[in-house]
Each structure stands twice: as C-alpha cells, then as structure tokens.
Amino acid sequence: MFLIKLSLKNLLRHKKRTIITAAIIAWAIFFYVTFDSFLLGMNDMVFQNIIDYEYGHVQVANQTYWNEKDELPLENLILNNQSINQSLTKIEGYQSHASQLNFQVRLNDGVNETPVIGRGINSNQTLSVLDYEQYLEEGEFFKPGEYKVVLGKRLTEVMNLSLGDYVTLLTRTESDTFNTIDAEIGGIINTPNPSINQNVVFVPLDIAQSALNIDNRVSHYIVKLNNKNFNSNIINSFQSTLNDQNNNLNVYSWRDLDEVSITKSKQAGNTMILLIVLTIAAIGIINIVILAALERMEEIGMMKALGLKENEIIFTFVAESTGIGILGGIFGIILGAVSVYFFSNFGLDFSMFIDIDMSTFGIPIVSKIYGVWNPWTFVYMFFFAIFGSMLASILPARWAAKKDPVDAIYRR
Amino acid sequence: MKLLSLKNVSKIYNQGKIEVPALRGVNLEIDTGEFTTVFGPSGSGKTTLLNIIGCLDKPTDGIIKFDGNNIADLDKSELAAIRRKNIGFVFQSYNLIPVLTAYENVEFAVKIVDHLTKKEIRERVLKMLSLVGLEGLEDRKPNELSGGQKQRVAIARALVKEPKLVLADEPSANLDSKTSEDVLEIMLKMNKELNTTFLFSTHDPLVMDYAQRKIEIKDGLISKDERREKVDVFN
C-alpha cells in the first residue's frame, strides 16, 4: 500500500512530464476511437450501399458465373423460369426478388464512347429490392419493351447527356457478334453509391435479352430479406433446396461479396497504422521510466540499502506508469466519446475540406460519413492503455531495480 | 557481545584489465553498542569497508560474520533481507525521497520491515522524529528542511526499524560544524538510549572526537585501532 502511495506521489513529482505522457496516450486513444468509429461508420455505409443499391441481401447465381462475374460473361446464365422464381419466395425472411442481366456495353452518344456495365432489369421487380426510386432525379424507370435507358447522374455529366437524349449501346451477343441498342435516356438517378452513378446503364431486361440473343436468361437473382443481419443458416437451408433441384445454382450472402472483404482488409490495414500510433505512446512510457530511473538513481540505491526487494522497486515504477496509463486512458476515452458523439450525430463531409470523391479510393460513399458507437473499443482501449503502460514500463523498471546498490547510491 | 567480525576480508575491483585492491585482508571485530569511526585518506578503503559490512557489496575473499552468521557468501536477496531488518544507513547526501514528508520518509523504512499496526507505526515514527528533535516538522518535505534537519530525518529513518547496526558514510560532510555537532550528539544519544551500534566513516576531526573507537585505514589495511573508555558530550 505504501509503495502505491509512493508511486502516486511520484506521479506528481514532474507534473508536466506526467501530463505530456498521459496526453500522448490520450491522443492515441482519441485518435484510435475516432478513427475506429469512422471505419465502422464507413463499413456500415459501404455495406448498406452495397445492399441497397447493388446486390440486395442474397444473390443466386451459377457458381462458374459467379467466379467470373467481374468479366460480365454471357455464359453460365440462369434460365428465368417459374420454378426458380417460386423457390426464391420460400427463403426465410423473404421480402422481394428481382432478376438481373449484366453485360458489357460501350456507351456511345454519337461523339464519345465509354465502357460501362449494361444491366438488364425489370423495373418493378428491381425497385422492390433496390432503393432507386427516391434517387431518381429526372424522368422515370422504363416499362418492359420500351427503348429507354436510365443512367447515373455522374455518367450523364461525364458524357454531357441530358434526359431525352438518345444513346447507342454497343454490345456483343453470346455468339460474339456485334449488336446495338438505340435508346432514349428516360431517367437519371443519383444514388449514394458512386459506382451506380458512373458505371451502370439500366436497360429493360427483355430489350437486353433480345439484343444479346440469350432468350429468357439472366445473370443472377437478387433477393431482399427483412433483416440485414440474417442467420447464415437461412443461406445453408436455401442452398440445400437448390441442391435438391440439381440446377447448379449457388446462394451468396452480401457478406461473401469481394467488396466486403476488401473493406475488411482496409480496416485491418488501418488498424495496423493505429497500432503504430499506440506503439509511439508505449515508447513515451519507456522513455519516461528510463528518465525517472536515471533521475532517481540515488533513491533507488537508498531503497535497496533499506532492503527493498527488486520486485518492490519494479512495482513502484510499474505502478507509476500504470497511473499515467489510467490518466491517459480516462482523458482519451472522454475525448474519444466527445468526438464519436459529434461525428455520429453530425457526420463528416470530406468534401468540406477537399474536393474529393471517395469512390476514387474504391469507397462507394458520396454523402457524409457518420461515426458509429462501439462501446467495446472504449473498454478495450482503456485497458489497452493501462496494460500497455504497465508492460512498457517493466523492462526499464527491471533495469533500474537491478542496479548495484553501491553504484546507484554513488551514481557510478 | 560481538556483533560483527571480519576475517581476512579483501576486495578487488576490476577496472578493465587492471585489478585495483580496495581492501587487503582486513581483520576487525565490533561489539554491540559501539560508537566507532573509520577514518583515513580518500581511496583508503573506508567506503568499501562500510559497503561490505552493510551487505551492499560482497568481499572478494574472507569471512564476515554478522550476529554470528557468515554473510560473505549470501546472495543478493539474502543480503537484502539482512539489510531490511538489521542495518540502517545514513548517507552523506541524505537520500531522502523528495515527494514524501519527513514523517513519510521515516515511515517508509519501518513499513517495509514490520507488520505493525498503523497506530504502532505512527507512535514509533513520531517518537523517533521527536528523539532527533524534529517534533512539529513532521509534515515538511525535504526541500522545506535545512541540511541538518534532513540529516536528522535520515538518522530517524535509519533508527526507526530498531536495527542492530547503523552505518553512516561521511554523515557530516555536507553540514557546517555546528550542525555536524548537533547531528553527532543525536547519534550518540541514540547509541546510548537504544544501545544501537554505530559505525561511520569520516575525514572530520570533530566527528572523530565523538567516537569511542577510532579505526584508521590506509591502503586497504587497518593501520590503527584506538578505544576510549567514555565519551561524554552532554555535559
């Protein structure tokens, strides 16, 4: 108890030094907590964007197609029949579903040409799964059989197109012959998902199937369930149903998507960077313990002369560093809580600081980023600060405690 | 009663490839309750002798018996245990802990030794501070005390655990002559009242005048060992 009291008093010996070291720890915690909150917020938004504007909760596709889906192949498509459509409605938590056909397109306005993704859809079905309707800025979605397309706003800006303009979609059929679709721009959408806004041209499904000469086949189905956090057993159960039908189809959760994995990898990378920041704080602790030990060498000698054991001397230094860790931890989580409260309520619009499009970095977010509360980060960081400070001080404290008493007393 | 005996104790320091002998076969016996000074020129081996007797350092050779037990071959933790219980130290530069008050500096020494109750510790510390004449100054920190007062705190700290032996390395080196006298009188008083054995090194003739026994050390060997029957400094 007395040694704890001594350690606490030692904390006040060099107040400025204690405050600066605690401030480094507090800053590291504040930075980590705030960044973690943003990462979680960004992840949530990315996942929600992917679900709401691209993939729905569940996708059903041929396994071979799925593996090659980024190349937009016209092989291994699914015959859009009654049986599969009925099966989809039996997934637990089912709300709606839609079939889609993705294909390669070169969008031509008569002057310029750009490669984009053609997406054949049934408007009614797709709007029941994906949240496009409220982001339709001009015009409307097409009806089956209409030679109309819907483009993202960014794409119309790049191509300098307006509602009512005519465009030509150059594509290749399944047998690799060229074909075109001439269509009027019937609608312009501006969703929070930048990849939809700049890379996709929506075409009536029947028009696309006809132009590609693929009969009534589609790339995949997207399904909306009543809850994003559905149990993975639902997927397994539906996969069994599909296996029984022997149609070589697989079920994919939104969690399986490459974009989700990439986002998680980015988060892991960012966590590494943040751990480096915390390592700097640990170096601060090591530094302060070494400084304190050098300053108090005669005291250490006196303590050893009094008969204090090495472990007791180590304890006084470790307890002092732990005190700094507690101080830094408390200030850090208070600052972090203020920061997360602010950003979770008001968000952060990066365009305020720099004219930056987050999609440039592969992040499908165009609006503000909001922080997300993660209480475990606070708990974990608080204890990390305490245990980190404690652990960082052990080696230099051992070095000090192992000093020969005579050398310490006479500062040799 | 014999408290300490050294037989043929030597200490050699290795400075790179050179061996520097600090003690060359010292033989010495000290009885309980003695008030002894060790003097001699700088580098004669006084401090080395005190460090070895105080279990802070180990001899290169020889036998040291403390309270009947050979301590020459004990390891660091066993030596620490002997220091903790049996030996008090007074240093030239006081070595007080600056963040603790006079009371806490003394309390520190007793808290690590005995499992006394709070009340007993308090009584013992206050009594010791009173004996060294620091009544009323218990709450002062070292930077609020004069050199003499600091050394009194150091003496109280050395004595509070009621050790068998108190070692003082040049206790008056940083004090003026009047304060040195005061401090020595206190040490002598403690020696008489508590029958604690005192052994201190010094250059100061004034300090030597207080000693019952004067041991001169030269080139690592005891060259003179004189005893006086009685030292009365209180009249």
XYZ file of C-alpha atoms in Angstrom:
647
model
C 0.000 0.000 0.000
C 2.805 2.347 0.909
C 4.533 1.641 -2.392
C 1.332 2.554 -4.255
C 1.180 5.778 -2.267
C 4.809 6.476 -3.181
C 4.069 5.774 -6.852
C 1.105 8.154 -6.811
C 3.248 10.844 -5.230
C 5.933 10.213 -7.835
C 3.294 10.886 -10.497
C 3.101 14.426 -9.166
C 6.863 14.844 -8.963
C 7.129 16.119 -12.534
C 3.581 17.171 -13.284
C 4.344 18.484 -16.759
C 6.080 15.295 -17.771
C 3.228 13.181 -16.417
C 0.674 15.329 -18.220
C 2.574 15.230 -21.518
C 2.967 11.436 -21.405
C -0.673 10.964 -20.394
C -1.624 13.361 -23.199
C 0.277 11.224 -25.734
C -1.669 8.170 -24.572
C -4.919 10.159 -24.536
C -4.242 11.399 -28.056
C -3.529 7.862 -29.260
C -6.784 6.612 -27.714
C -8.762 9.575 -29.015
C -7.327 9.036 -32.489
C -7.966 5.296 -32.414
C -11.511 5.569 -31.043
C -12.453 8.296 -33.529
C -10.892 6.502 -36.459
C -12.407 3.191 -35.441
C -15.789 4.877 -35.215
C -15.337 6.272 -38.737
C -14.179 2.944 -40.073
C -17.207 1.235 -38.598
C -19.439 4.011 -39.916
C -17.814 3.743 -43.316
C -18.178 -0.025 -43.277
C -21.820 0.218 -42.315
C -22.434 2.710 -45.084
C -20.479 0.655 -47.603
C -22.378 -2.486 -46.687
C -25.704 -0.669 -46.671
C -24.872 0.873 -50.051
C -23.960 -2.490 -51.473
C -27.181 -3.999 -50.139
C -29.496 -1.123 -51.036
C -28.164 -0.179 -54.446
C -26.373 -3.172 -55.927
C -26.763 -6.645 -54.508
C -29.645 -6.946 -52.082
C -29.159 -9.320 -49.165
C -28.786 -12.542 -51.101
C -27.788 -13.369 -54.644
C -28.368 -16.585 -56.546
C -26.126 -17.425 -59.476
C -24.387 -20.242 -61.239
C -21.146 -20.960 -59.405
C -18.980 -20.681 -62.525
C -20.690 -17.425 -63.492
C -20.123 -16.083 -60.001
C -16.409 -16.773 -60.170
C -16.152 -14.857 -63.456
C -18.833 -12.264 -62.788
C -16.482 -9.277 -62.953
C -15.822 -10.050 -66.614
C -19.587 -9.832 -67.305
C -19.764 -13.127 -69.218
C -22.801 -14.321 -71.143
C -22.057 -17.958 -70.387
C -23.471 -19.924 -67.443
C -26.583 -17.750 -67.210
C -29.766 -18.915 -65.485
C -32.997 -19.696 -67.321
C -35.520 -17.336 -65.766
C -38.304 -19.864 -65.176
C -41.264 -20.171 -62.871
C -39.709 -22.872 -60.723
C -36.699 -20.847 -59.590
C -38.829 -17.738 -59.039
C -41.145 -19.714 -56.781
C -38.246 -21.237 -54.874
C -36.844 -17.799 -54.117
C -40.060 -16.733 -52.388
C -39.582 -19.566 -49.894
C -36.367 -18.215 -48.373
C -36.947 -17.445 -44.696
C -37.497 -13.706 -44.225
C -38.159 -13.202 -47.953
C -39.476 -9.785 -48.992
C -38.895 -9.478 -52.741
C -36.573 -10.523 -55.518
C -35.509 -9.472 -58.999
C -33.604 -10.961 -61.899
C -30.754 -9.045 -63.487
C -28.621 -9.399 -66.572
C -25.193 -7.802 -66.556
C -23.339 -7.373 -69.829
C -20.515 -5.418 -71.408
C -21.517 -2.197 -73.134
C -19.805 0.711 -74.818
C -21.979 3.757 -74.347
C -21.906 5.987 -77.400
C -23.510 9.416 -77.640
C -22.553 9.911 -81.293
C -19.315 11.661 -80.407
C -17.785 9.961 -77.383
C -17.752 6.394 -76.236
C -17.133 4.897 -72.819
C -17.224 1.329 -71.464
C -19.920 0.749 -68.850
C -21.895 -2.091 -67.327
C -25.197 -2.778 -69.023
C -27.799 -4.018 -66.564
C -30.982 -5.512 -67.875
C -33.741 -5.210 -65.302
C -37.424 -5.495 -64.812
C -38.096 -2.070 -63.264
C -40.920 -3.127 -60.967
C -39.023 -6.117 -59.609
C -35.752 -4.241 -59.176
C -37.324 -1.241 -57.457
C -38.894 -3.627 -54.951
C -35.426 -4.866 -53.975
C -33.127 -1.896 -54.517
C -33.770 1.582 -53.241
C -33.508 3.516 -56.517
C -36.847 5.238 -56.738
C -36.169 8.018 -54.251
C -32.916 8.848 -56.013
C -34.438 9.249 -59.433
C -33.602 12.891 -60.125
C -35.233 13.171 -63.513
C -37.610 11.088 -65.627
C -38.745 7.626 -64.655
C -37.843 3.976 -64.928
C -38.839 2.267 -68.171
C -41.528 -0.303 -68.792
C -40.773 -3.659 -70.452
C -40.312 -3.346 -74.193
C -39.536 0.386 -74.134
C -36.343 1.509 -75.803
C -35.345 3.630 -72.895
C -32.407 3.589 -70.502
C -31.691 5.008 -67.049
C -28.227 6.430 -66.394
C -26.407 7.581 -63.307
C -26.010 11.329 -62.914
C -22.226 11.208 -62.911
C -22.239 9.335 -66.198
C -24.528 11.906 -67.814
C -22.185 14.661 -66.599
C -19.122 12.910 -67.987
C -20.822 12.261 -71.325
C -22.620 15.606 -71.266
C -26.014 13.936 -71.685
C -29.482 15.031 -70.651
C -32.894 13.491 -70.186
C -34.421 12.744 -73.576
C -31.087 12.409 -75.390
C -30.524 9.314 -77.467
C -27.596 6.990 -76.866
C -26.312 3.853 -78.562
C -25.237 0.835 -76.542
C -22.689 -1.232 -78.426
C -22.524 -4.798 -77.239
C -21.658 -8.342 -78.304
C -24.051 -11.219 -78.367
C -23.394 -14.608 -76.855
C -22.072 -15.762 -80.252
C -19.676 -12.798 -80.238
C -21.340 -10.774 -82.960
C -21.820 -7.031 -82.556
C -25.218 -5.585 -81.824
C -26.546 -2.209 -80.740
C -29.408 -0.854 -78.726
C -30.551 2.671 -79.581
C -32.457 4.127 -76.676
C -33.659 7.369 -75.203
C -32.472 8.461 -71.768
C -35.684 8.002 -69.803
C -34.348 8.664 -66.348
C -31.314 9.924 -64.413
C -30.540 8.619 -60.937
C -28.151 9.898 -58.320
C -27.804 7.267 -55.591
C -25.405 7.376 -52.640
C -23.493 4.625 -54.436
C -20.984 6.207 -56.837
C -20.373 3.034 -58.825
C -24.064 3.007 -59.840
C -23.887 6.703 -60.696
C -20.944 6.422 -63.034
C -20.643 2.869 -64.305
C -24.103 1.432 -64.951
C -26.693 1.810 -67.698
C -30.069 0.276 -66.847
C -31.882 -1.274 -69.795
C -35.238 -3.103 -69.955
C -34.471 -6.793 -69.400
C -36.419 -8.015 -72.424
C -34.674 -5.494 -74.730
C -31.261 -6.557 -73.403
C -32.050 -10.283 -73.737
C -33.190 -9.736 -77.293
C -30.127 -7.669 -78.247
C -27.790 -10.235 -76.708
C -29.697 -13.099 -78.221
C -29.844 -15.077 -74.998
C -33.553 -15.889 -74.799
C -35.053 -15.629 -71.337
C -31.837 -15.996 -69.403
C -30.443 -13.793 -66.640
C -27.099 -13.425 -64.831
C -28.395 -13.776 -61.324
C -31.195 -13.051 -58.896
C -31.075 -10.533 -56.099
C -33.226 -11.110 -53.038
C -34.274 -8.726 -50.308
C -34.865 -10.179 -46.844
C -36.484 -8.467 -43.894
C -33.218 -8.158 -41.955
C -29.637 -7.422 -42.984
C -28.247 -9.483 -40.112
C -29.972 -12.697 -41.066
C -28.764 -16.010 -39.752
C -26.361 -17.828 -42.070
C -28.473 -20.978 -41.576
C -31.012 -19.367 -43.906
C -28.445 -19.449 -46.676
C -27.474 -23.048 -45.910
C -31.080 -24.130 -45.842
C -31.881 -22.479 -49.178
C -28.697 -23.899 -50.688
C -29.944 -27.382 -49.768
C -33.238 -26.640 -51.519
C -31.380 -25.550 -54.660
C -29.111 -28.598 -54.496
C -32.199 -30.823 -54.421
C -33.358 -29.167 -57.644
C -29.996 -30.072 -59.167
C -29.715 -26.817 -61.128
C -26.080 -25.977 -60.248
C -27.019 -22.705 -58.559
C -25.357 -21.261 -55.507
C -26.597 -18.848 -52.888
C -24.361 -15.925 -51.863
C -24.871 -13.655 -48.898
C -23.897 -9.997 -49.144
C -21.190 -10.899 -46.636
C -19.497 -13.048 -49.317
C -19.003 -10.173 -51.726
C -15.493 -9.148 -52.712
C -16.214 -5.535 -51.806
C -16.970 -6.544 -48.218
C -13.714 -8.496 -47.971
C -11.770 -5.584 -49.432
C -13.369 -3.185 -46.948
C -12.474 -5.504 -44.101
C -8.893 -5.749 -45.378
C -8.718 -1.977 -45.485
C -9.926 -1.894 -41.896
C -7.210 -4.358 -40.881
C -4.633 -2.144 -42.615
C -5.896 0.932 -40.824
C -5.831 -0.919 -37.518
C -2.152 -1.653 -38.142
C -1.476 2.055 -38.663
C -3.309 2.866 -35.466
C -1.350 0.242 -33.564
C 1.799 2.028 -34.685
C 0.425 5.218 -33.091
C -0.116 3.305 -29.862
C 3.413 1.923 -30.050
C 4.651 5.510 -30.089
C 2.732 6.057 -26.841
C 4.410 2.948 -25.389
C 7.804 4.354 -26.357
C 6.796 7.527 -24.473
C 6.204 5.416 -21.368
C 9.523 3.585 -21.736
C 11.228 6.939 -22.126
C 9.630 8.398 -19.007
C 10.528 5.364 -16.894
C 14.159 5.465 -18.035
C 14.325 9.200 -17.338
C 12.756 8.733 -13.909
C 15.116 5.869 -13.097
C 18.165 7.905 -14.097
C 16.969 10.866 -12.053
C 16.198 8.752 -9.016
C 19.273 6.567 -9.083
C 20.356 7.643 -5.588
C 16.849 6.976 -4.285
C 16.905 3.547 -5.864
C 20.228 2.934 -4.132
C 18.764 4.111 -0.833
C 15.723 1.871 -1.286
C 17.964 -1.089 -1.936
C 20.047 -0.177 1.114
C 16.865 -0.126 3.179
C 16.313 -3.676 1.989
C 13.635 -3.168 -0.622
C 13.484 -6.161 -2.948
C 13.963 -5.757 -6.688
C 10.333 -6.674 -7.269
C 9.210 -3.929 -4.904
C 11.314 -1.335 -6.738
C 9.971 -2.579 -10.090
C 6.485 -2.318 -8.617
C 6.930 1.381 -7.741
C 7.891 2.225 -11.333
C 5.257 -0.020 -12.892
C 2.562 1.397 -10.600
C 3.623 4.920 -11.565
C 3.436 4.098 -15.281
C 0.104 2.378 -14.759
C -1.095 5.588 -13.129
C -0.047 7.503 -16.242
C -1.859 4.888 -18.341
C -5.029 5.323 -16.253
C -4.833 9.111 -16.573
C -4.206 8.898 -20.321
C -6.929 6.272 -20.663
C -9.526 8.383 -18.857
C -8.736 11.536 -20.835
C -8.513 9.534 -24.050
C -11.920 7.929 -23.709
C -13.508 11.232 -22.652
C -12.056 12.952 -25.728
C -12.949 9.941 -27.858
C -16.517 9.915 -26.556
C -16.937 13.629 -27.342
C -15.508 13.073 -30.807
C -17.649 9.989 -31.558
C -20.754 11.751 -30.205
C -20.083 14.680 -32.535
C -19.347 12.634 -35.625
C -22.129 10.104 -35.056
C -24.640 12.950 -34.826
C -23.311 15.418 -37.350
C -21.124 13.257 -39.572
C -18.144 14.440 -41.547
C -18.361 15.667 -45.099
C -14.931 15.189 -46.611
C -15.781 17.489 -49.475
C -15.764 20.330 -46.899
C -12.002 20.005 -46.658
C -11.006 18.811 -50.083
C -12.860 18.328 -53.301
C -12.602 14.590 -53.083
C -14.713 11.788 -54.422
C -14.428 8.860 -52.019
C -15.198 6.483 -54.851
C -11.773 7.345 -56.229
C -10.452 5.205 -53.385
C -12.944 2.445 -54.067
C -15.229 3.537 -51.244
C -18.803 3.611 -52.518
C -19.889 6.612 -50.474
C -20.825 10.012 -51.803
C -22.533 11.555 -48.792
C -21.307 12.346 -45.285
C -19.606 9.690 -43.232
C -21.069 9.161 -39.780
C -19.247 7.708 -36.805
C -20.630 4.644 -35.067
C -20.551 3.975 -31.323
C -18.625 0.877 -30.439
C -18.504 0.609 -26.630
C -16.085 -2.312 -26.810
C -13.482 -0.078 -28.465
C -13.663 2.250 -25.461
C -13.366 -0.592 -22.957
C -10.627 -2.288 -24.946
C -8.658 0.924 -25.472
C -8.920 1.924 -21.812
C -7.489 -1.397 -20.672
C -5.008 -1.367 -23.531
C -3.709 1.992 -22.245
C -3.382 0.633 -18.706
C -1.831 -2.710 -19.576
C 0.251 -1.185 -22.369
C 1.719 1.378 -19.958
C 2.274 -1.309 -17.375
C 4.003 -3.681 -19.783
C 6.054 -0.930 -21.427
C 7.488 0.042 -18.038
C 8.516 -3.418 -16.855
C 11.800 -3.708 -18.758
C 13.170 -0.246 -17.896
C 11.971 -0.729 -14.300
C 13.817 -4.052 -14.138
C 16.913 -2.340 -15.472
C 16.656 0.284 -12.716
C 15.905 -2.234 -9.975
C 18.811 -4.452 -10.939
C 21.314 -1.638 -10.478
C 24.004 -2.490 -7.995
C 23.096 -0.641 -4.766
C 26.583 0.810 -4.349
C 26.669 2.048 -7.959
C 23.215 3.531 -7.514
C 23.968 5.278 -4.215
C 27.177 6.815 -5.535
C 25.772 7.324 -9.059
C 28.586 5.387 -10.690
C 28.741 -9.096 22.814
C 30.228 -9.460 19.370
C 28.018 -8.130 16.585
C 30.398 -8.201 13.687
C 33.652 -9.880 12.820
C 35.732 -9.683 9.663
C 38.477 -12.172 8.986
C 40.993 -11.537 6.268
C 38.467 -9.643 4.150
C 39.703 -8.382 0.825
C 38.023 -6.599 -2.043
C 39.460 -6.190 -5.500
C 37.794 -4.044 -8.154
C 38.392 -4.852 -11.778
C 38.759 -1.734 -13.863
C 39.113 -3.140 -17.341
C 42.182 -5.338 -17.254
C 43.558 -3.662 -14.147
C 42.842 -5.058 -10.695
C 42.514 -2.410 -8.004
C 42.669 -3.743 -4.443
C 40.458 -1.705 -2.107
C 40.807 -3.928 0.969
C 43.750 -6.242 1.556
C 42.873 -8.706 4.284
C 41.044 -6.660 6.916
C 40.503 -8.204 10.350
C 38.037 -6.431 12.608
C 35.596 -7.101 15.423
C 32.824 -4.789 16.550
C 30.709 -5.287 19.656
C 27.085 -4.390 20.146
C 26.630 -0.783 21.259
C 29.949 0.500 19.974
C 30.201 4.005 18.523
C 33.029 3.616 16.054
C 34.529 5.766 13.376
C 36.616 4.663 10.439
C 38.905 7.336 9.070
C 41.664 7.623 6.576
C 42.612 9.390 3.376
C 40.471 9.298 0.255
C 40.739 5.981 -1.555
C 41.981 4.179 1.554
C 39.013 1.763 1.528
C 36.674 3.307 4.165
C 33.581 3.338 1.991
C 34.318 -0.134 0.596
C 34.613 -1.457 4.150
C 31.292 0.132 5.134
C 29.594 -1.175 1.998
C 30.765 -4.723 2.687
C 29.777 -4.544 6.369
C 26.425 -3.069 5.294
C 25.749 -6.018 2.953
C 25.651 -3.644 -0.025
C 28.729 -5.225 -1.562
C 30.378 -8.627 -1.372
C 34.029 -9.218 -0.494
C 36.353 -10.882 -2.979
C 37.681 -13.028 -0.173
C 37.391 -13.518 3.568
C 34.756 -14.248 6.198
C 32.243 -11.762 7.579
C 30.106 -12.792 10.493
C 27.107 -10.660 11.319
C 25.371 -11.585 14.530
C 27.167 -14.921 14.389
C 26.260 -15.809 10.784
C 28.675 -15.778 7.871
C 27.259 -13.370 5.344
C 30.137 -13.330 2.853
C 28.609 -15.977 0.618
C 24.960 -14.903 0.743
C 23.174 -13.990 -2.467
C 21.652 -10.589 -3.271
C 18.205 -11.301 -1.909
C 19.551 -12.794 1.330
C 21.763 -9.744 1.805
C 18.733 -7.516 1.136
C 16.812 -9.376 3.846
C 19.613 -8.711 6.367
C 19.728 -5.015 5.420
C 15.975 -4.757 5.672
C 15.839 -5.976 9.229
C 19.207 -5.319 10.822
C 21.012 -2.418 9.208
C 20.247 1.273 8.998
C 22.055 3.681 6.702
C 22.809 7.377 6.910
C 24.161 8.842 3.696
C 26.283 11.882 3.096
C 23.660 13.378 0.783
C 20.728 12.229 2.969
C 18.995 10.405 0.076
C 15.530 11.341 1.273
C 12.594 10.868 -1.073
C 11.623 14.396 -2.097
C 7.909 13.705 -2.648
C 7.458 12.338 0.872
C 7.214 14.348 4.078
C 9.685 13.912 6.946
C 7.132 11.645 8.617
C 6.611 9.559 5.468
C 10.342 9.226 4.819
C 10.756 7.687 8.256
C 7.541 5.687 7.988
C 8.810 4.192 4.712
C 11.689 2.435 6.484
C 9.506 0.850 9.147
C 6.664 -0.079 6.823
C 8.835 -2.353 4.765
C 10.136 -4.177 7.813
C 7.492 -4.952 10.348
C 3.881 -5.826 10.188
C 2.967 -3.336 12.844
C -0.436 -1.773 13.237
C -0.984 1.736 11.902
C -1.092 3.051 15.431
C 2.157 1.367 16.413
C 3.895 2.651 13.294
C 2.665 6.158 13.952
C 3.811 6.075 17.574
C 7.214 4.724 16.634
C 7.786 7.259 13.827
C 6.654 10.224 15.922
C 8.832 9.072 18.810
C 11.847 8.783 16.534
C 11.271 12.191 14.978
C 10.900 13.634 18.443
C 14.165 11.990 19.577
C 16.050 13.626 16.709
C 14.447 16.961 17.534
C 12.059 17.273 14.628
C 8.844 17.498 16.584
C 6.435 19.756 14.707
C 8.265 19.373 11.407
C 6.730 16.019 10.507
C 4.745 17.353 7.567
C 7.603 19.177 5.908
C 9.045 17.872 2.722
C 12.849 17.623 2.334
C 13.010 20.854 0.312
C 11.461 22.650 3.306
C 14.149 21.404 5.702
C 17.715 22.591 6.351
C 20.695 20.288 5.742
C 20.931 19.409 9.433
C 17.208 18.701 9.639
C 17.407 16.477 6.573
C 20.234 14.504 8.145
C 18.157 14.128 11.311
C 15.333 12.701 9.221
C 17.869 10.310 7.677
C 19.023 9.291 11.176
C 15.424 8.768 12.289
C 14.821 6.700 9.163
C 17.893 4.583 9.890
C 16.868 4.008 13.514
C 13.114 3.634 13.299
C 13.246 -0.040 12.436
C 15.457 -0.588 15.506
C 18.395 -2.086 13.609
C 21.359 -3.757 15.235
C 23.802 -1.644 13.241
C 23.718 1.856 11.771
C 26.269 2.712 9.102
C 26.927 6.330 8.260
C 29.140 7.313 5.359
C 30.542 10.785 5.989
C 27.366 11.911 7.782
C 28.673 15.424 8.416
C 30.312 16.058 5.046
C 27.567 18.378 3.853
C 26.976 20.108 7.180
C 28.550 23.066 8.919
C 30.437 22.406 12.163
C 27.604 23.462 14.493
C 25.074 21.313 12.669
C 27.590 18.456 12.497
C 27.924 18.599 16.273
C 24.157 18.538 16.677
C 23.824 15.554 14.390
C 26.633 13.673 16.114
C 25.143 14.362 19.516
C 21.877 12.936 18.328
C 23.629 9.836 17.015
C 25.498 9.404 20.252
C 22.294 9.889 22.220
C 20.614 7.176 20.140
C 23.614 4.944 20.689
C 23.261 5.331 24.406
C 19.484 5.204 24.668
C 18.844 2.395 22.194
C 22.201 0.615 22.500
C 22.422 0.685 18.694
C 25.851 0.042 17.218
C 27.119 2.924 15.067
C 29.913 2.707 12.530
C 30.723 5.721 10.456
C 33.393 6.858 8.082
C 34.735 10.394 8.201
C 37.526 12.826 7.431
C 36.306 15.268 10.013
C 38.401 15.524 13.258
C 35.310 16.791 15.098
C 33.462 13.598 14.247
C 36.408 11.525 15.395
C 36.305 13.250 18.780
C 32.868 11.799 19.377
C 33.892 8.205 18.673
C 34.597 5.649 21.416
C 36.723 3.762 18.967
C 38.762 5.116 16.097
C 39.907 2.850 13.313
C 42.367 4.242 10.826
C 42.545 2.593 7.462
C 45.376 3.062 4.977
C 45.848 1.384 1.617
C 43.141 -1.138 2.361
C 44.510 -2.220 5.716
C 43.707 -1.243 9.291
C 46.709 0.732 10.473
C 45.427 1.943 13.847
C 42.612 0.866 16.190
C 42.149 3.026 19.315
C 39.486 2.806 22.030
C 38.407 5.366 24.571
C 36.667 4.423 27.790
C 33.956 7.067 27.804
C 32.726 9.846 25.607
C 30.608 12.380 27.361
C 29.369 15.132 25.167
C 26.244 16.011 27.087
C 27.802 17.974 29.918
